[in-house]
Amino acid sequence: MQLDEITISKAITESFMRDFLEAMEVDVAIGGAGPAGMTAAYYLARERVKTVIFERQLRVGGGMPGGGMMFNRIVVQAEGKKLLDEFNVETKEYRNGYYIADSLEATSTICSQTIKAGAKIFNLISVEDVMIREGDRIAGLVLNWSATSLAGLHVDPLAIRAKMVIDATGHASEICHIVVNKLGGKLRTKAGGVSGEKPMWADRGEKAIIDNTKEVYPGLIVAGMAANAVFGAPRMGPIFGGMLLSGKRAAEIAIEILSQMKVS
Ligand code: 48F
C-alpha cells in the first residue's frame, strides 16, 4: 500500500468533525479532564449518558501526573483504592490504610477507561463562558481553542448545548467564577460566591469534598478540587481518593437530575 498524506489528513479531519458535531448536543458537558472530571465522565458514560469533556491543556490528568512535588506517585485511602481497583490501576499498601499508585498509570488508565466507556474527551479546548436560558439555567458551554487565548487572538467562540454541566476545573473553579461574575453571585454557597479554598488539611479536605460535590447553580454541578474551592474547604495535596469519589458522586447527582428532567 502506498501512503497518501491527503487520505491521512481527511481521515483525521472527518473523524474529528463527526465527533465534534456529536458533542454539540449532549446530556452532560464537563470542563476539565483532571481526575474528578474523568471519573465523573466514566461513571456517566457507563450509564449510557452522553458525556463530553473539554480540556484546556494538551494532556489530560490535571494535577495527577505530577504526583506530589513532581514525585510521580499518588496516595489514596481505602475508599479511593476501591475506585482505582475498578479502573484496574495497581496500588500497593504503604502503611495501614495508605495506598500508593503510579500517577502516570493512574492518569493514563482512568483516561483510557473513560474513553472506552463512551465519553468523548477534547483536549486543547477551553471553556470560556456558559450559555444560559430561562431562569438563568446553565444550558451549555462556550468554547474556544486554547491556542487563541494563548496567542491573544480575537476570535469568537462556538457553543455546545448540555442538559447539565460539571465544573471540574480544579483549584481555579473557572466555570463557577464565570457564573458568579456574569450572573451576579448566586451560587448555593453561604455568600453566593466562590468562597475560596483553605490551606492544606488532608483529612478535613478529603472528608468535606463529597458533601461539597453538588448542584451549585441550576444546571451546574461542581466536582473535585473546584468543589472545595467553591465551598471554602481545605486543599489536600497529593491524596487523590477524594477527587475520584467526588467525580463518582457528581455523576450520580447528574443522573438523578437528568431523570427528574425526563419526568417533568
Ligand atoms: O486540577 P485538576 O487535576 O482538578 P481535579 O480533578 O483534581 C485536583 C487534583 O489534581 C489536585 C488536588 C489533589 O488533592 O488537589 O490539584 O479537581 O484538573 C482540572 C483540569 O481542568 C482544566 C485544567 O487544565 C486541568 O486539566 N481546566 C481548567 N480550566 C479550564 C480547564 C477551562 N476553562 N476549560 C477547560 N479546561
Short mmCIF file of C-alpha atoms and ligand atoms in Angstrom, two decimals:
data_model
loop_
_atom_site.label_atom_id
_atom_site.label_comp_id
_atom_site.label_asym_id
_atom_site.label_seq_id
_atom_site.Cartn_x
_atom_site.Cartn_y
_atom_site.Cartn_z
CA MET A 1 0.00 0.00 0.00
CA GLN A 2 1.27 3.46 -0.91
CA LEU A 3 0.59 6.01 1.83
CA ASP A 4 -1.21 9.18 0.79
CA GLU A 5 -0.92 12.25 3.04
CA ILE A 6 -4.26 13.64 1.87
CA THR A 7 -6.11 10.47 2.85
CA ILE A 8 -4.46 10.66 6.27
CA SER A 9 -5.49 14.32 6.58
CA LYS A 10 -9.09 13.58 5.50
CA ALA A 11 -9.30 10.66 7.95
CA ILE A 12 -8.33 12.90 10.84
CA THR A 13 -10.50 15.84 9.83
CA GLU A 14 -13.64 13.83 9.04
CA SER A 15 -13.37 11.67 12.14
CA PHE A 16 -12.75 14.66 14.42
CA MET A 17 -15.58 16.71 12.92
CA ARG A 18 -18.03 13.81 13.25
CA ASP A 19 -17.26 13.59 16.98
CA PHE A 20 -17.23 17.37 17.45
CA LEU A 21 -20.65 17.72 15.81
CA GLU A 22 -21.95 14.90 18.05
CA ALA A 23 -20.59 16.79 21.07
CA MET A 24 -22.71 19.85 20.28
CA GLU A 25 -25.83 18.36 21.91
CA VAL A 26 -25.06 16.28 24.98
CA ASP A 27 -26.54 15.24 28.28
CA VAL A 28 -23.52 16.28 30.34
CA ALA A 29 -20.63 18.59 29.42
CA ILE A 30 -17.63 18.67 31.75
CA GLY A 31 -14.96 21.35 31.98
CA GLY A 32 -11.60 19.82 32.90
CA ALA A 33 -10.10 16.35 32.35
CA GLY A 34 -8.44 16.03 35.74
CA PRO A 35 -9.14 13.02 37.96
CA ALA A 36 -12.54 14.37 39.07
CA GLY A 37 -13.76 15.24 35.56
CA MET A 38 -12.62 11.96 34.02
CA THR A 39 -14.09 9.87 36.84
CA ALA A 40 -17.42 11.70 36.51
CA ALA A 41 -17.39 11.08 32.75
CA TYR A 42 -16.55 7.40 33.25
CA TYR A 43 -19.50 6.78 35.57
CA LEU A 44 -21.85 8.79 33.36
CA ALA A 45 -20.79 7.07 30.14
CA ARG A 46 -21.15 3.64 31.77
CA GLU A 47 -24.82 4.50 32.33
CA ARG A 48 -25.14 5.50 28.65
CA VAL A 49 -25.34 9.21 29.47
CA LYS A 50 -23.99 11.19 26.52
CA THR A 51 -20.95 12.89 28.02
CA VAL A 52 -18.16 15.11 26.77
CA ILE A 53 -15.14 16.69 28.48
CA PHE A 54 -13.32 19.79 27.26
CA GLU A 55 -9.75 20.10 28.50
CA ARG A 56 -7.64 23.22 28.10
CA GLN A 57 -4.25 21.52 28.10
CA LEU A 58 -2.57 19.30 25.53
CA ARG A 59 -2.53 16.47 28.04
CA VAL A 60 -5.19 15.10 30.35
CA GLY A 61 -4.90 14.40 34.07
CA GLY A 62 -4.72 17.89 35.58
CA GLY A 63 -2.71 17.66 38.79
CA MET A 64 -2.50 13.87 38.79
CA PRO A 65 0.54 13.07 36.61
CA GLY A 66 2.68 15.48 38.64
CA GLY A 67 2.08 13.42 41.81
CA GLY A 68 3.48 15.18 44.87
CA MET A 69 6.04 17.86 44.01
CA MET A 70 6.86 16.05 40.75
CA PHE A 71 7.45 12.70 42.50
CA ASN A 72 5.13 10.80 40.20
CA ARG A 73 3.24 8.85 42.82
CA ILE A 74 -0.19 9.45 44.33
CA VAL A 75 -1.68 8.25 47.62
CA VAL A 76 -5.22 7.05 48.14
CA GLN A 77 -7.07 5.83 51.22
CA ALA A 78 -9.16 2.63 51.30
CA GLU A 79 -12.27 4.26 49.73
CA GLY A 80 -10.19 5.70 46.90
CA LYS A 81 -8.37 2.41 46.37
CA LYS A 82 -11.72 0.76 45.60
CA LEU A 83 -12.14 3.11 42.64
CA LEU A 84 -8.57 2.57 41.45
CA ASP A 85 -9.26 -1.19 41.65
CA GLU A 86 -12.33 -0.67 39.49
CA PHE A 87 -10.27 1.23 36.91
CA ASN A 88 -7.66 -1.54 37.13
CA VAL A 89 -4.88 0.72 38.42
CA GLU A 90 -2.31 -1.12 40.51
CA THR A 91 -1.91 0.01 44.13
CA LYS A 92 0.44 -1.11 46.88
CA GLU A 93 -0.23 -0.67 50.58
CA TYR A 94 2.41 1.63 52.05
CA ARG A 95 1.22 1.61 55.66
CA ASN A 96 -2.05 0.68 57.24
CA GLY A 97 -4.77 2.33 55.11
CA TYR A 98 -2.41 4.33 52.85
CA TYR A 99 -2.10 3.03 49.28
CA ILE A 100 0.36 4.25 46.69
CA ALA A 101 -0.10 4.26 42.91
CA ASP A 102 1.99 5.36 39.94
CA SER A 103 0.48 8.71 38.90
CA LEU A 104 1.15 8.08 35.21
CA GLU A 105 -0.51 4.67 35.28
CA ALA A 106 -3.46 6.17 37.17
CA THR A 107 -3.85 9.07 34.71
CA SER A 108 -3.49 7.01 31.54
CA THR A 109 -5.67 4.14 32.75
CA ILE A 110 -8.50 6.37 34.00
CA CYS A 111 -8.39 8.27 30.70
CA SER A 112 -8.43 5.09 28.66
CA GLN A 113 -11.31 3.56 30.65
CA THR A 114 -13.28 6.81 30.39
CA ILE A 115 -13.00 6.90 26.61
CA LYS A 116 -13.69 3.18 26.30
CA ALA A 117 -16.82 3.65 28.45
CA GLY A 118 -18.08 6.01 25.71
CA ALA A 119 -17.22 9.52 26.91
CA LYS A 120 -15.50 11.89 24.48
CA ILE A 121 -12.57 13.99 25.59
CA PHE A 122 -11.50 17.01 23.56
CA ASN A 123 -8.14 18.43 24.58
CA LEU A 124 -6.77 21.87 23.67
CA ILE A 125 -10.24 23.40 24.01
CA SER A 126 -11.07 25.86 26.82
CA VAL A 127 -14.41 26.67 28.39
CA GLU A 128 -14.55 30.44 28.18
CA ASP A 129 -18.20 31.08 29.01
CA VAL A 130 -21.52 29.40 29.71
CA MET A 131 -24.76 29.53 27.74
CA ILE A 132 -27.92 30.33 29.73
CA ARG A 133 -31.65 30.02 29.15
CA GLU A 134 -34.84 30.89 31.07
CA GLY A 135 -34.30 31.32 34.81
CA ASP A 136 -30.59 31.74 34.16
CA ARG A 137 -30.30 27.93 33.98
CA ILE A 138 -26.94 26.82 32.60
CA ALA A 139 -27.73 25.35 29.19
CA GLY A 140 -24.33 24.72 27.67
CA LEU A 141 -20.71 25.76 27.30
CA VAL A 142 -18.97 28.35 25.18
CA LEU A 143 -15.69 27.05 23.80
CA ASN A 144 -12.59 28.24 22.09
CA TRP A 145 -9.26 26.73 21.10
CA SER A 146 -6.85 27.20 24.00
CA ALA A 147 -4.35 28.47 21.43
CA THR A 148 -6.48 31.53 20.65
CA SER A 149 -6.25 32.92 24.17
CA LEU A 150 -2.56 31.93 24.45
CA ALA A 151 -1.87 33.89 21.28
CA GLY A 152 -4.13 36.76 22.34
CA LEU A 153 -6.19 36.42 19.18
CA HIS A 154 -9.63 37.99 18.94
CA VAL A 155 -11.66 35.02 17.69
CA ASP A 156 -15.30 34.38 18.52
CA PRO A 157 -16.10 31.09 20.24
CA LEU A 158 -18.55 28.28 19.42
CA ALA A 159 -21.17 26.84 21.76
CA ILE A 160 -22.49 23.41 22.70
CA ARG A 161 -25.80 22.54 24.36
CA ALA A 162 -25.83 20.39 27.52
CA LYS A 163 -28.60 19.38 29.89
CA MET A 164 -26.12 19.51 32.77
CA VAL A 165 -22.63 21.00 33.16
CA ILE A 166 -19.95 19.86 35.61
CA ASP A 167 -17.25 22.28 36.73
CA ALA A 168 -14.21 20.04 37.24
CA THR A 169 -11.65 22.73 36.52
CA GLY A 170 -9.72 22.21 39.77
CA HIS A 171 -8.45 24.89 42.16
CA ALA A 172 -9.48 27.69 39.78
CA SER A 173 -13.17 26.61 39.67
CA GLU A 174 -13.39 28.56 36.42
CA ILE A 175 -16.96 27.80 35.41
CA CYS A 176 -18.29 28.80 38.84
CA HIS A 177 -16.29 32.03 38.63
CA ILE A 178 -17.83 32.77 35.22
CA VAL A 179 -21.32 32.24 36.68
CA VAL A 180 -20.58 34.49 39.65
CA ASN A 181 -19.04 37.24 37.53
CA LYS A 182 -21.65 37.21 34.79
CA LEU A 183 -24.81 36.29 36.68
CA GLY A 184 -24.15 38.11 39.92
CA GLY A 185 -23.06 35.68 42.62
CA LYS A 186 -25.99 33.40 43.26
CA LEU A 187 -24.21 30.11 43.87
CA ARG A 188 -25.65 27.89 46.62
CA THR A 189 -22.85 28.89 48.98
CA LYS A 190 -23.19 30.96 52.15
CA ALA A 191 -22.33 34.26 50.47
CA GLY A 192 -23.44 33.27 46.96
CA GLY A 193 -19.94 33.46 45.52
CA VAL A 194 -16.83 31.27 45.30
CA SER A 195 -15.65 31.07 48.92
CA GLY A 196 -12.03 30.18 48.04
CA GLU A 197 -10.08 27.13 49.17
CA LYS A 198 -8.48 26.95 52.62
CA PRO A 199 -4.89 25.91 53.41
CA MET A 200 -3.90 22.27 53.33
CA TRP A 201 -5.59 19.88 55.73
CA ALA A 202 -5.78 16.49 54.01
CA ASP A 203 -8.13 14.79 56.46
CA ARG A 204 -10.67 17.64 56.55
CA GLY A 205 -10.40 18.34 52.81
CA GLU A 206 -10.97 14.71 51.85
CA LYS A 207 -13.98 14.45 54.16
CA ALA A 208 -15.55 17.73 53.01
CA ILE A 209 -15.25 17.14 49.28
CA ILE A 210 -18.10 14.64 48.94
CA ASP A 211 -20.58 16.97 50.67
CA ASN A 212 -19.32 19.88 48.60
CA THR A 213 -19.96 17.99 45.37
CA LYS A 214 -23.41 19.24 44.47
CA GLU A 215 -25.56 21.27 42.11
CA VAL A 216 -24.30 24.72 42.94
CA TYR A 217 -26.44 26.60 40.44
CA PRO A 218 -29.33 25.43 38.21
CA GLY A 219 -27.75 23.11 35.66
CA LEU A 220 -24.25 23.30 37.17
CA ILE A 221 -22.61 20.69 39.41
CA VAL A 222 -19.22 21.31 40.97
CA ALA A 223 -16.75 18.43 41.43
CA GLY A 224 -13.20 17.74 42.57
CA MET A 225 -10.96 20.45 43.96
CA ALA A 226 -13.34 23.03 42.48
CA ALA A 227 -15.98 21.82 44.97
CA ASN A 228 -13.74 22.56 47.95
CA ALA A 229 -12.68 25.88 46.44
CA VAL A 230 -16.29 26.94 45.90
CA PHE A 231 -17.38 25.97 49.42
CA GLY A 232 -14.28 27.22 51.24
CA ALA A 233 -12.89 23.83 52.33
CA PRO A 234 -9.20 22.90 52.67
CA ARG A 235 -6.97 21.64 49.89
CA MET A 236 -5.48 18.22 50.47
CA GLY A 237 -2.34 17.83 48.38
CA PRO A 238 -1.40 14.60 46.62
CA ILE A 239 -4.02 12.32 48.16
CA PHE A 240 -6.48 11.61 45.36
CA GLY A 241 -9.25 9.42 46.80
CA GLY A 242 -11.48 12.46 47.32
CA MET A 243 -11.10 13.55 43.69
CA LEU A 244 -12.17 10.14 42.39
CA LEU A 245 -15.05 9.83 44.86
CA SER A 246 -16.20 13.37 44.09
CA GLY A 247 -16.22 12.58 40.36
CA LYS A 248 -18.34 9.49 41.02
CA ARG A 249 -20.72 11.50 43.24
CA ALA A 250 -21.05 14.22 40.56
CA ALA A 251 -22.06 11.53 38.05
CA GLU A 252 -24.70 10.18 40.46
CA ILE A 253 -26.13 13.67 41.03
CA ALA A 254 -26.23 14.40 37.29
CA ILE A 255 -28.02 11.10 36.60
CA GLU A 256 -30.57 11.91 39.32
CA ILE A 257 -31.25 15.40 37.91
CA LEU A 258 -31.44 14.09 34.33
CA SER A 259 -34.01 11.51 35.35
CA GLN A 260 -36.08 14.22 37.12
CA MET A 261 -35.90 16.31 33.93
CA LYS A 262 -37.28 13.37 31.92
CA VAL A 263 -40.25 13.02 34.28
CA SER A 264 -41.23 16.71 34.34
O1 48F B 1 -6.63 20.46 38.61
P1 48F B 1 -7.27 19.17 38.28
O2 48F B 1 -6.48 17.93 38.42
O3 48F B 1 -8.63 19.12 39.13
P2 48F B 1 -9.31 17.91 39.95
O4 48F B 1 -9.76 16.86 39.03
O5 48F B 1 -8.12 17.32 40.82
C1 48F B 1 -7.36 18.12 41.67
C2 48F B 1 -6.01 17.44 41.87
O6 48F B 1 -5.33 17.30 40.66
C3 48F B 1 -5.08 18.19 42.83
C4 48F B 1 -5.51 18.06 44.22
C5 48F B 1 -5.47 16.66 44.79
O7 48F B 1 -5.72 16.69 46.10
O8 48F B 1 -5.82 19.00 44.85
O9 48F B 1 -4.97 19.53 42.42
O10 48F B 1 -10.29 18.57 40.83
O11 48F B 1 -7.83 19.21 36.79
C6 48F B 1 -8.56 20.30 36.31
C7 48F B 1 -8.41 20.36 34.81
O12 48F B 1 -9.24 21.36 34.31
C8 48F B 1 -8.56 22.04 33.23
C9 48F B 1 -7.11 22.05 33.67
O13 48F B 1 -6.26 22.21 32.57
C10 48F B 1 -6.98 20.69 34.36
O14 48F B 1 -6.53 19.70 33.47
N1 48F B 1 -9.18 23.34 33.09
C11 48F B 1 -9.11 24.39 33.95
N2 48F B 1 -9.83 25.43 33.49
C12 48F B 1 -10.36 25.03 32.30
C13 48F B 1 -9.95 23.70 32.05
C14 48F B 1 -11.21 25.65 31.34
N3 48F B 1 -11.66 26.90 31.48
N4 48F B 1 -11.55 24.93 30.23
C15 48F B 1 -11.11 23.68 30.06
N5 48F B 1 -10.31 23.04 30.94
#
